PDB file of C-alpha atoms in Angstrom:
ATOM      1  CA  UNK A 179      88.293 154.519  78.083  1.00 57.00           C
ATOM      2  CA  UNK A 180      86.924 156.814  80.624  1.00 67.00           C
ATOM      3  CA  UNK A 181      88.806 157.960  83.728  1.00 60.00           C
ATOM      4  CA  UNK A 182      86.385 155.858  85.904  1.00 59.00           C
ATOM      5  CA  UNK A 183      87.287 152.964  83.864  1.00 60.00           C
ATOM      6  CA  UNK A 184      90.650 153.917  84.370  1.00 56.00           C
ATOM      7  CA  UNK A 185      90.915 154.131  87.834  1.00 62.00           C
ATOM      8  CA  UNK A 186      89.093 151.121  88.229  1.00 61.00           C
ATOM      9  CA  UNK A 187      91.394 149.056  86.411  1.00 55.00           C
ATOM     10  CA  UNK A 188      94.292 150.293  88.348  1.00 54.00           C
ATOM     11  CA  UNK A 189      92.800 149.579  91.378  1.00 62.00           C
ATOM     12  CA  UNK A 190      92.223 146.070  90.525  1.00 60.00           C
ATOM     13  CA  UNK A 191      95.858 145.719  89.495  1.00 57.00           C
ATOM     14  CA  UNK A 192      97.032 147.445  92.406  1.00 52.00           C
ATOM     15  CA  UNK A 193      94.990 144.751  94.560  1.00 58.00           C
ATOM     16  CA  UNK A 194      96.556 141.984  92.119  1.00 53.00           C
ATOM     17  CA  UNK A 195      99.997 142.667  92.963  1.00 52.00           C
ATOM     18  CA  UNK A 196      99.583 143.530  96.320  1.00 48.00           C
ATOM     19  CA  UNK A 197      97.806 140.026  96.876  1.00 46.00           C
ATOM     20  CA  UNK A 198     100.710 138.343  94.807  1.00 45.00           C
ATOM     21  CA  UNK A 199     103.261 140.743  96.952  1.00 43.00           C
ATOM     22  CA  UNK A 200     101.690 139.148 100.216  1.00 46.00           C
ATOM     23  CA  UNK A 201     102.009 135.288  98.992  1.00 46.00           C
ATOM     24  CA  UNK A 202     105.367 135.799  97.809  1.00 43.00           C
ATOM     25  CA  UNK A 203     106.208 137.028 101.030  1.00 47.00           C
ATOM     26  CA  UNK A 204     104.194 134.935 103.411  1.00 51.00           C
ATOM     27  CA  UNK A 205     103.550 131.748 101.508  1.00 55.00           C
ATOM     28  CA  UNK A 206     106.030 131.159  99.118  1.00 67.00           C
ATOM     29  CA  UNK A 207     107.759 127.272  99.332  1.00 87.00           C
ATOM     30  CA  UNK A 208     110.710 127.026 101.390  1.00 93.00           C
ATOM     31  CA  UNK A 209     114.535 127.012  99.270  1.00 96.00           C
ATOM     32  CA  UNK A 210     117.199 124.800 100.804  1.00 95.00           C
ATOM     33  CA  UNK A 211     118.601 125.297 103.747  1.00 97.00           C
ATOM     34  CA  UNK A 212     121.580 127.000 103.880  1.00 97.00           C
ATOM     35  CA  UNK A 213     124.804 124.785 104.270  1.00 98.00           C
ATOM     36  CA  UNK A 214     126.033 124.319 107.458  1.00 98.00           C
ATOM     37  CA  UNK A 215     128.880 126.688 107.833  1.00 98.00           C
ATOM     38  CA  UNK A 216     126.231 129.245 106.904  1.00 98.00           C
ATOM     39  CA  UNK A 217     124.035 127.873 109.805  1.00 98.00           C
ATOM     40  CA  UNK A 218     126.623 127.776 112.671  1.00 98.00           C
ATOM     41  CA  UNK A 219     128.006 131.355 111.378  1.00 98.00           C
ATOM     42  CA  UNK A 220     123.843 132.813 111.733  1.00 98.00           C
ATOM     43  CA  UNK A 221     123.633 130.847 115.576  1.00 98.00           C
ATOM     44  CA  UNK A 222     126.861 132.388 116.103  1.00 98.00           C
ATOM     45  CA  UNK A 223     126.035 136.057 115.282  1.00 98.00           C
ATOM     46  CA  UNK A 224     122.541 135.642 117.155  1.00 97.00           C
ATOM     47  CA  UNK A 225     123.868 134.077 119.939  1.00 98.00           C
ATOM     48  CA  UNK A 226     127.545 133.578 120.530  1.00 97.00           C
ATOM     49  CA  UNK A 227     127.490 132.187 123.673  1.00 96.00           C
ATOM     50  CA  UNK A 228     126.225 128.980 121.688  1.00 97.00           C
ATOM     51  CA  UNK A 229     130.172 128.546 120.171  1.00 97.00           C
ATOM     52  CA  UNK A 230     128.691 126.721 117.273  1.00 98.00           C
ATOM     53  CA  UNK A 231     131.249 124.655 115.872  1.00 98.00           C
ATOM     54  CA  UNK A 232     130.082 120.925 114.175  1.00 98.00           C
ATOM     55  CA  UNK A 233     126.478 120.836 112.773  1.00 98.00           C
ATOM     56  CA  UNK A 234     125.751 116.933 113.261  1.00 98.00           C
ATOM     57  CA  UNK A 235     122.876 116.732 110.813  1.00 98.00           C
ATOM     58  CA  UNK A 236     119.420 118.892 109.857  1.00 98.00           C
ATOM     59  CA  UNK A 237     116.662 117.070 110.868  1.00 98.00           C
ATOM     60  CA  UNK A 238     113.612 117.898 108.597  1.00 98.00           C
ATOM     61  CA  UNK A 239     110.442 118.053 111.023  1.00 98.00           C
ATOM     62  CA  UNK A 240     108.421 119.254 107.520  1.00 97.00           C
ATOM     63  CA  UNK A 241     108.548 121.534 104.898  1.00 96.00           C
ATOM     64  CA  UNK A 242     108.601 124.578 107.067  1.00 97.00           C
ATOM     65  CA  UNK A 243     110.656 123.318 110.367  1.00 98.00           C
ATOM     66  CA  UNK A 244     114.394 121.696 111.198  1.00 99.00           C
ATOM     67  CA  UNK A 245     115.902 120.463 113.893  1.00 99.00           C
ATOM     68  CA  UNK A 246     119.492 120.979 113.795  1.00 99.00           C
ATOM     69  CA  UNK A 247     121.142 119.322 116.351  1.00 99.00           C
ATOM     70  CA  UNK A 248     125.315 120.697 117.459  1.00 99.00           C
ATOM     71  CA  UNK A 249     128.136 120.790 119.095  1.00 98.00           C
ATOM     72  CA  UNK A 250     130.229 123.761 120.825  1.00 98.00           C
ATOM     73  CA  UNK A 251     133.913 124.405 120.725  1.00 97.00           C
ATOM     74  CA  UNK A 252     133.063 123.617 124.269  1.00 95.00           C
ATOM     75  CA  UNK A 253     132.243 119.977 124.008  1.00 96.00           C
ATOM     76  CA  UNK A 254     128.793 121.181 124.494  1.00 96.00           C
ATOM     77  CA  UNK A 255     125.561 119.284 122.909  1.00 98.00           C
ATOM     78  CA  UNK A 256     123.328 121.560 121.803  1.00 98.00           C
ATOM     79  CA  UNK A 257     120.477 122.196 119.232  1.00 98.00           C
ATOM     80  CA  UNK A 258     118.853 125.129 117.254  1.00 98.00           C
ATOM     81  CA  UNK A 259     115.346 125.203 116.500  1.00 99.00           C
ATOM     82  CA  UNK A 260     114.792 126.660 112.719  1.00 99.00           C
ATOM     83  CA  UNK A 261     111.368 127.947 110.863  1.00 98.00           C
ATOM     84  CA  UNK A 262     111.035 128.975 107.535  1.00 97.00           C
ATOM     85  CA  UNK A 263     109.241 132.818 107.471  1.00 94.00           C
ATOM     86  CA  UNK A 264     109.197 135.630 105.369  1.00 88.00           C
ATOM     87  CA  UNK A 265     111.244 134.363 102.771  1.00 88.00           C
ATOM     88  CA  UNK A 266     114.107 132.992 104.511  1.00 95.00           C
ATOM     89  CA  UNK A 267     115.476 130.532 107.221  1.00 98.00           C
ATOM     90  CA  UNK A 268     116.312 131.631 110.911  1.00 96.00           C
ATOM     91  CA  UNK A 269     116.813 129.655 114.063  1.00 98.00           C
ATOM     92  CA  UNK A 270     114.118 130.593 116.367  1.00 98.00           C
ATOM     93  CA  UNK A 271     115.446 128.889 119.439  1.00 98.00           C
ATOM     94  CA  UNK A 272     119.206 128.027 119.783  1.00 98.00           C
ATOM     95  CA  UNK A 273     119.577 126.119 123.342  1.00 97.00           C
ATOM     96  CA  UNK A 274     122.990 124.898 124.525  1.00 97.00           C
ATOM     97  CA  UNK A 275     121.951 121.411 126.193  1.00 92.00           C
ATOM     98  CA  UNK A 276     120.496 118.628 124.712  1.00 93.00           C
ATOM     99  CA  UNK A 277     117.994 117.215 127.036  1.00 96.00           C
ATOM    100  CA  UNK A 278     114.598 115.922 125.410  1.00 98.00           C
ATOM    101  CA  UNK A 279     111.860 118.354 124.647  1.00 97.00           C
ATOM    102  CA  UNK A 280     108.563 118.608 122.722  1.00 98.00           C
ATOM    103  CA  UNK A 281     109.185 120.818 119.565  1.00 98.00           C
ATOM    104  CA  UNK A 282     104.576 121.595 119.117  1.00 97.00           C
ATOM    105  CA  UNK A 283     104.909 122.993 115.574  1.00 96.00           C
ATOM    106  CA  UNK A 284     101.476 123.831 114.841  1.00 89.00           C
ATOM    107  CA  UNK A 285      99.702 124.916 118.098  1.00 76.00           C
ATOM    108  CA  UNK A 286      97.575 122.224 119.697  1.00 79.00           C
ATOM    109  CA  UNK A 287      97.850 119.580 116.939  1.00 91.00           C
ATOM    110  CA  UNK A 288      99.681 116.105 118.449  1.00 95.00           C
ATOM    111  CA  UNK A 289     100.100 115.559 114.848  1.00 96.00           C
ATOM    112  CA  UNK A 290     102.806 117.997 114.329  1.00 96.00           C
ATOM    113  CA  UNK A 291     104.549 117.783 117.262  1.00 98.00           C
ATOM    114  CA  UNK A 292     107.967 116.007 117.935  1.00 98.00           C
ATOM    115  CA  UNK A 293     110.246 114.678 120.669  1.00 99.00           C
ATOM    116  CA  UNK A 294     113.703 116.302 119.775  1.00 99.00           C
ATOM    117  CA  UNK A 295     117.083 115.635 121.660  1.00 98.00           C
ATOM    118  CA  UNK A 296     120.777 115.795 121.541  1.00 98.00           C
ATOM    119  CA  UNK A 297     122.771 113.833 124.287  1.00 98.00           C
ATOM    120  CA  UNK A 298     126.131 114.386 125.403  1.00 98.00           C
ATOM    121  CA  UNK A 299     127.974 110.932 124.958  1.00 97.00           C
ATOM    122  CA  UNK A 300     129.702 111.431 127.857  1.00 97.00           C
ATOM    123  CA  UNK A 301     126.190 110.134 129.322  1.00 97.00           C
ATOM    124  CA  UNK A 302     126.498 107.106 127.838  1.00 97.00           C
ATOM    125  CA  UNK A 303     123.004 106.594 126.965  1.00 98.00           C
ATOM    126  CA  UNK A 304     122.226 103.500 125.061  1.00 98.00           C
ATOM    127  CA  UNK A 305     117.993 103.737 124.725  1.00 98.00           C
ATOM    128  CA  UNK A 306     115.764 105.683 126.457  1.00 98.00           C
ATOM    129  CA  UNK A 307     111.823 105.082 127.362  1.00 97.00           C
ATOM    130  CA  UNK A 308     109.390 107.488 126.267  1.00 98.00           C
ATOM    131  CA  UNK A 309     105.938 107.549 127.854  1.00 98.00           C
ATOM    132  CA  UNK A 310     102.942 109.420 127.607  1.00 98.00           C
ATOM    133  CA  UNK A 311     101.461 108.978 130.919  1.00 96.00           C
ATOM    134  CA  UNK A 312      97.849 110.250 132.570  1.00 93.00           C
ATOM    135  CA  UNK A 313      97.412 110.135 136.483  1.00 90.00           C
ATOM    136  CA  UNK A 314      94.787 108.172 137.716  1.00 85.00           C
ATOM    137  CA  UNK A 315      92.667 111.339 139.574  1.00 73.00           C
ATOM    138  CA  UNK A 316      89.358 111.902 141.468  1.00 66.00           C
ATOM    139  CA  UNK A 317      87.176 114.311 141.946  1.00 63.00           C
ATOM    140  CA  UNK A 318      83.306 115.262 142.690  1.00 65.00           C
ATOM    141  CA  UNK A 319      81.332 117.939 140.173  1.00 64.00           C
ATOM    142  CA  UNK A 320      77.498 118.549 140.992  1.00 68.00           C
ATOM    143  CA  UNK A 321      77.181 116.017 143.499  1.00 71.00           C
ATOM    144  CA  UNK A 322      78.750 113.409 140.665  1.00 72.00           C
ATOM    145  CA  UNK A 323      81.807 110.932 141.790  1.00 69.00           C
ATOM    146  CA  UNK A 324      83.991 111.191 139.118  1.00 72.00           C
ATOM    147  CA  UNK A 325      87.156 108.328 138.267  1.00 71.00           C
ATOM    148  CA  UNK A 326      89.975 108.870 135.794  1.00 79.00           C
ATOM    149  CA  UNK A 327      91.950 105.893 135.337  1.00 86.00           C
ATOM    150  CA  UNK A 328      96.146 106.243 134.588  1.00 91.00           C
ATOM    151  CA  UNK A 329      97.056 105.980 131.393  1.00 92.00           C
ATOM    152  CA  UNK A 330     100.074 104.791 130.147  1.00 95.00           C
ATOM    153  CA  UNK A 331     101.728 104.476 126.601  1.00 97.00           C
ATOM    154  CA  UNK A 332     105.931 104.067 125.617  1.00 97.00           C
ATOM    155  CA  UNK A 333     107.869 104.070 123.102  1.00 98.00           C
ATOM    156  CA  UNK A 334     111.796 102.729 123.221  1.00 97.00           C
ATOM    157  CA  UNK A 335     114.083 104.386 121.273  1.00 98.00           C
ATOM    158  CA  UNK A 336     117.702 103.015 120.881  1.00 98.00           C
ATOM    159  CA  UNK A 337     120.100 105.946 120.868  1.00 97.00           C
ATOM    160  CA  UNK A 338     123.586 103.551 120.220  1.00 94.00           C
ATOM    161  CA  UNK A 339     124.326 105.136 116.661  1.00 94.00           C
ATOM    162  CA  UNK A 340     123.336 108.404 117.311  1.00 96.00           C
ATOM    163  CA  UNK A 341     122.740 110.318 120.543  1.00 96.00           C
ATOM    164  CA  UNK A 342     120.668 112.562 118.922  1.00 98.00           C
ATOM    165  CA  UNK A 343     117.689 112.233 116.631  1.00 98.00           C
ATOM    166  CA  UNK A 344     113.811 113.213 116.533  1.00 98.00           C
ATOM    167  CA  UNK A 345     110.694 111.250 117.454  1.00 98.00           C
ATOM    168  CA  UNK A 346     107.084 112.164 115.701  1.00 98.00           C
ATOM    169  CA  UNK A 347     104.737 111.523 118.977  1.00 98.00           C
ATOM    170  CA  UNK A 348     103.446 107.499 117.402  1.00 98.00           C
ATOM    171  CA  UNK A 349      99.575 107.425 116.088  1.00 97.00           C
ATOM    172  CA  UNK A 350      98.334 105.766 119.553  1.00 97.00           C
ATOM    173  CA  UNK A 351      99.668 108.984 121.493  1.00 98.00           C
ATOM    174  CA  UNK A 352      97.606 111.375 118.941  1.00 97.00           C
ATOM    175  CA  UNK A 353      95.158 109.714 118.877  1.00 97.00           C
ATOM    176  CA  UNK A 354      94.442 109.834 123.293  1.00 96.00           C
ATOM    177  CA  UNK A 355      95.798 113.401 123.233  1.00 95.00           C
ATOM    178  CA  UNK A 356      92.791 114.650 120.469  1.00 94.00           C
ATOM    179  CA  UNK A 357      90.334 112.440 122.476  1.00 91.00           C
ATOM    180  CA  UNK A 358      91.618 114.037 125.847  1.00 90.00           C
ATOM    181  CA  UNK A 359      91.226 117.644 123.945  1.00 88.00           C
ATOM    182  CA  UNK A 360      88.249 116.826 122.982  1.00 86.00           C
ATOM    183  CA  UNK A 361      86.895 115.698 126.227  1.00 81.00           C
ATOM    184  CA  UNK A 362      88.238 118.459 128.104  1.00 77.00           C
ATOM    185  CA  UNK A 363      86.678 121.416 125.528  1.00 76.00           C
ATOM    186  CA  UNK A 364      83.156 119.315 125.925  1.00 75.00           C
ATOM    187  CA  UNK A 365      83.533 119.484 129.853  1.00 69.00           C
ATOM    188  CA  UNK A 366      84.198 123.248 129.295  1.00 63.00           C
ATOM    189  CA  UNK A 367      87.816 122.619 131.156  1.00 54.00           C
ATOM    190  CA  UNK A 368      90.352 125.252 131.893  1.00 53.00           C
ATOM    191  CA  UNK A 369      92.286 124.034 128.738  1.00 55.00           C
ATOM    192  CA  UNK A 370      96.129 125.105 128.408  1.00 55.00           C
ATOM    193  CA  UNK A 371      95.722 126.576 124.816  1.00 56.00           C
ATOM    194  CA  UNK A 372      99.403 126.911 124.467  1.00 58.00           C
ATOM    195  CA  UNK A 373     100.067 122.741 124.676  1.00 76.00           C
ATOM    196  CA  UNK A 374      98.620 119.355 123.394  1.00 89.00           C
ATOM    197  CA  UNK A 375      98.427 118.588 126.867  1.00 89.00           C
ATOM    198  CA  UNK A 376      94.547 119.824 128.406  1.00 85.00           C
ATOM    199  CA  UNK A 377      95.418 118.607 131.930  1.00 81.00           C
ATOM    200  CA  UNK A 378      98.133 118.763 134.222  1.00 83.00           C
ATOM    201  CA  UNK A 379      97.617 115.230 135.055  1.00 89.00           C
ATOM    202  CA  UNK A 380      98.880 114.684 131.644  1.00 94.00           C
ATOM    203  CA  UNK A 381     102.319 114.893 130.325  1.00 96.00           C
ATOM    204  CA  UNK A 382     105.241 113.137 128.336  1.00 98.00           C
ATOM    205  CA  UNK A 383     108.181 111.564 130.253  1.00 97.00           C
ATOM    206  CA  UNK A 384     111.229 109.524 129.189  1.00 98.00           C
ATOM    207  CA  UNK A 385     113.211 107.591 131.488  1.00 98.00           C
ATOM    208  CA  UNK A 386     117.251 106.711 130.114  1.00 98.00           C
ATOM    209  CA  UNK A 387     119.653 103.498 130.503  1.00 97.00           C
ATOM    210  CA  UNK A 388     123.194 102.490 129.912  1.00 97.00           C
ATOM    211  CA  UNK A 389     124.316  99.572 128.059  1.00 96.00           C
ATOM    212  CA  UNK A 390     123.885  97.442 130.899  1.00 96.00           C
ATOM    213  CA  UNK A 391     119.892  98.272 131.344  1.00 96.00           C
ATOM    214  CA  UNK A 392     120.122 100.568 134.583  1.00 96.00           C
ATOM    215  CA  UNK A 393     118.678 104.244 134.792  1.00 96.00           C
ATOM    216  CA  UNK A 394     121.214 106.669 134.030  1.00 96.00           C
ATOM    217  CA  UNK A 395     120.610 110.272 134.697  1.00 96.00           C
ATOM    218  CA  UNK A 396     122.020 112.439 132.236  1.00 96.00           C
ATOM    219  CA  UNK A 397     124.422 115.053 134.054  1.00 96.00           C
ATOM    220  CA  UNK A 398     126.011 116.455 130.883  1.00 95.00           C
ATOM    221  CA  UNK A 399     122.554 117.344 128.831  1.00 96.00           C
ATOM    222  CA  UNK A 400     120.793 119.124 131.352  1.00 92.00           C
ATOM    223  CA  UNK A 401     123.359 121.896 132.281  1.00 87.00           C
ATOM    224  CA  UNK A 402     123.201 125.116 130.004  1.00 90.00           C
ATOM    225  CA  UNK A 403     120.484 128.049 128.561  1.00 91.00           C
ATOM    226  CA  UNK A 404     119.126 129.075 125.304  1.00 95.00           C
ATOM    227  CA  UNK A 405     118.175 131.891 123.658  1.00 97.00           C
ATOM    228  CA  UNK A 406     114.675 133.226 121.850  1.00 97.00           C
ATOM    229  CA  UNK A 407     114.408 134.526 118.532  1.00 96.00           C
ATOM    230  CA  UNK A 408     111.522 134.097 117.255  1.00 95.00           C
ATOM    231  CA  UNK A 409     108.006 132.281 117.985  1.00 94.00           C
ATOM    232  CA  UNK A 410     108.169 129.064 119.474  1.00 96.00           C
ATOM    233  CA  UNK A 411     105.870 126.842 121.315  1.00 95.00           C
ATOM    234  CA  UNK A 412     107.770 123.852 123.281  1.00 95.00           C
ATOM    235  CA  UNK A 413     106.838 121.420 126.624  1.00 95.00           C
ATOM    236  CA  UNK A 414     109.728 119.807 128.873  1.00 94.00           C
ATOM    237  CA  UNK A 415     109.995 116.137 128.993  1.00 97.00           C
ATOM    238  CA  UNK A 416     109.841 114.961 132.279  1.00 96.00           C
ATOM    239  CA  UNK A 417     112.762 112.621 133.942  1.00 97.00           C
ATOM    240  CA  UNK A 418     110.908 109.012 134.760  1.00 96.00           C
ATOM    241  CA  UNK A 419     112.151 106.940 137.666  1.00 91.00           C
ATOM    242  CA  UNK A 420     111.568 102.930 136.799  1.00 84.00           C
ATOM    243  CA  UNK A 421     109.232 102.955 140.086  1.00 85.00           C
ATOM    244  CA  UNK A 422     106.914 105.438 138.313  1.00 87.00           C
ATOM    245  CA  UNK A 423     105.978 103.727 135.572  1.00 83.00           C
ATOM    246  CA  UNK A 424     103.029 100.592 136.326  1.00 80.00           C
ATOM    247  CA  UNK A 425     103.476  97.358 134.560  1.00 70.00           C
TER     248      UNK A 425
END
């Protein structure tokens, strides 16, 4: 074998591994999450002000993403946020209240995005009422009258066995917020490329109740700050009053 042919076949093996280096790193399947006194020691390191002390459950968003929902030695509801990259499992977000908020796994796509929460039972919070809600708006372009009409889709959610617990945004919802994407890229909008949501005008909302039906606002899940570790991309839920919402 000449030393052309040589160097040619180690190049090509060189490129092999490398290549199978890079998927092993980057690609390779997810192992089991680590058990939960492994999870609350890793939020504790990263973040001690967190107190990590009962894991409630791990809440498997896919293959990839978890939602662990806690609570401090504080008698604090809080929640981590973990991802599955480069081999191994680390909380990218670790937030210390457990008011709703929209966990957008993959970018723009509805599709992979979730409601996630974890309320203090001190609120007492027996369902809540999630909406995804478009304001009815007006405006003139090129001499043209233009109308957009509200919008306005919910989902209940009963929250008496657990006051914690993730929602995949229901087929309906994905199915306006691609259309409303869609529209807004074709009418050359200024597009927020960071949400699922193209318009201000256009946003998710919940509104809460106690066991006897009447809006509760939830003082003890709204009180606290997180912490960043990682990539993340995630939209506030907005509080609802009952007048805000159209029959």
């Amino acid at each position: 074998m000449t030393k052309k042919r040589v160097s040619i076949v180690v190049i090509i093996t060189f490129i092999l591994i490398s290549l199978f280096l890079v998927y092993w790193f980057y690609f390779s399947k997810p192992t089991a999450l680590p058990a939960d006194d492994e999870l609350a020691k890793q939020m504790n390191e990263i973040f001690p002000e967190a107190n990590v002390e009962t894991i409630q459950e791990t809440i498997q968003l896919d293959q990839d993403h978890v939602y662990v929902p806690f609570i401090s030695s504080k008698d604090t509801y809080g929640a981590s946020y973990w991802v599955w990259e480069r081999r191994k499992w680390r909380p990218v977000y670790i937030d210390t209240v457990g008011e709703p908020i929209i966990w957008m796994i993959d970018g723009k796509k509805p599709s992979s995005s979730f409601i996630v929460w974890n309320l203090h039972p001190d609120d007492q919070i027996s369902h809540a009422n999630f909406a995804l809600v478009r304001e009815r708006g007006f405006h003139i372009s090129n001499n043209e009258h233009n109308y957009t009409p509200r919008i306005q889709m919910e989902n209940e959610v009963s929250l008496k066995e657990e006051s914690y617990g993730a929602l995949e945004l229901p087929e309906d919802w994905q199915a306006f917020l691609n259309q409303e994407n869609k529209r807004a890229s074709l009418q050359k909008s200024h597009i927020n490329t960071t949400s699922i949501f193209p318009d201000i005008g256009l946003y998710i909302g919940w509104t809460p109740y106690n066991e006897k039906d009447e809006i509760s606002f939830p003082e003890s899940s709204v009180n606290g700050h997180g912490f960043y570790n990682g990539d993340i991309e995630t939209d506030f839920v907005r509080f609802i009053n009952e007048s805000e919402l159209e029959e």
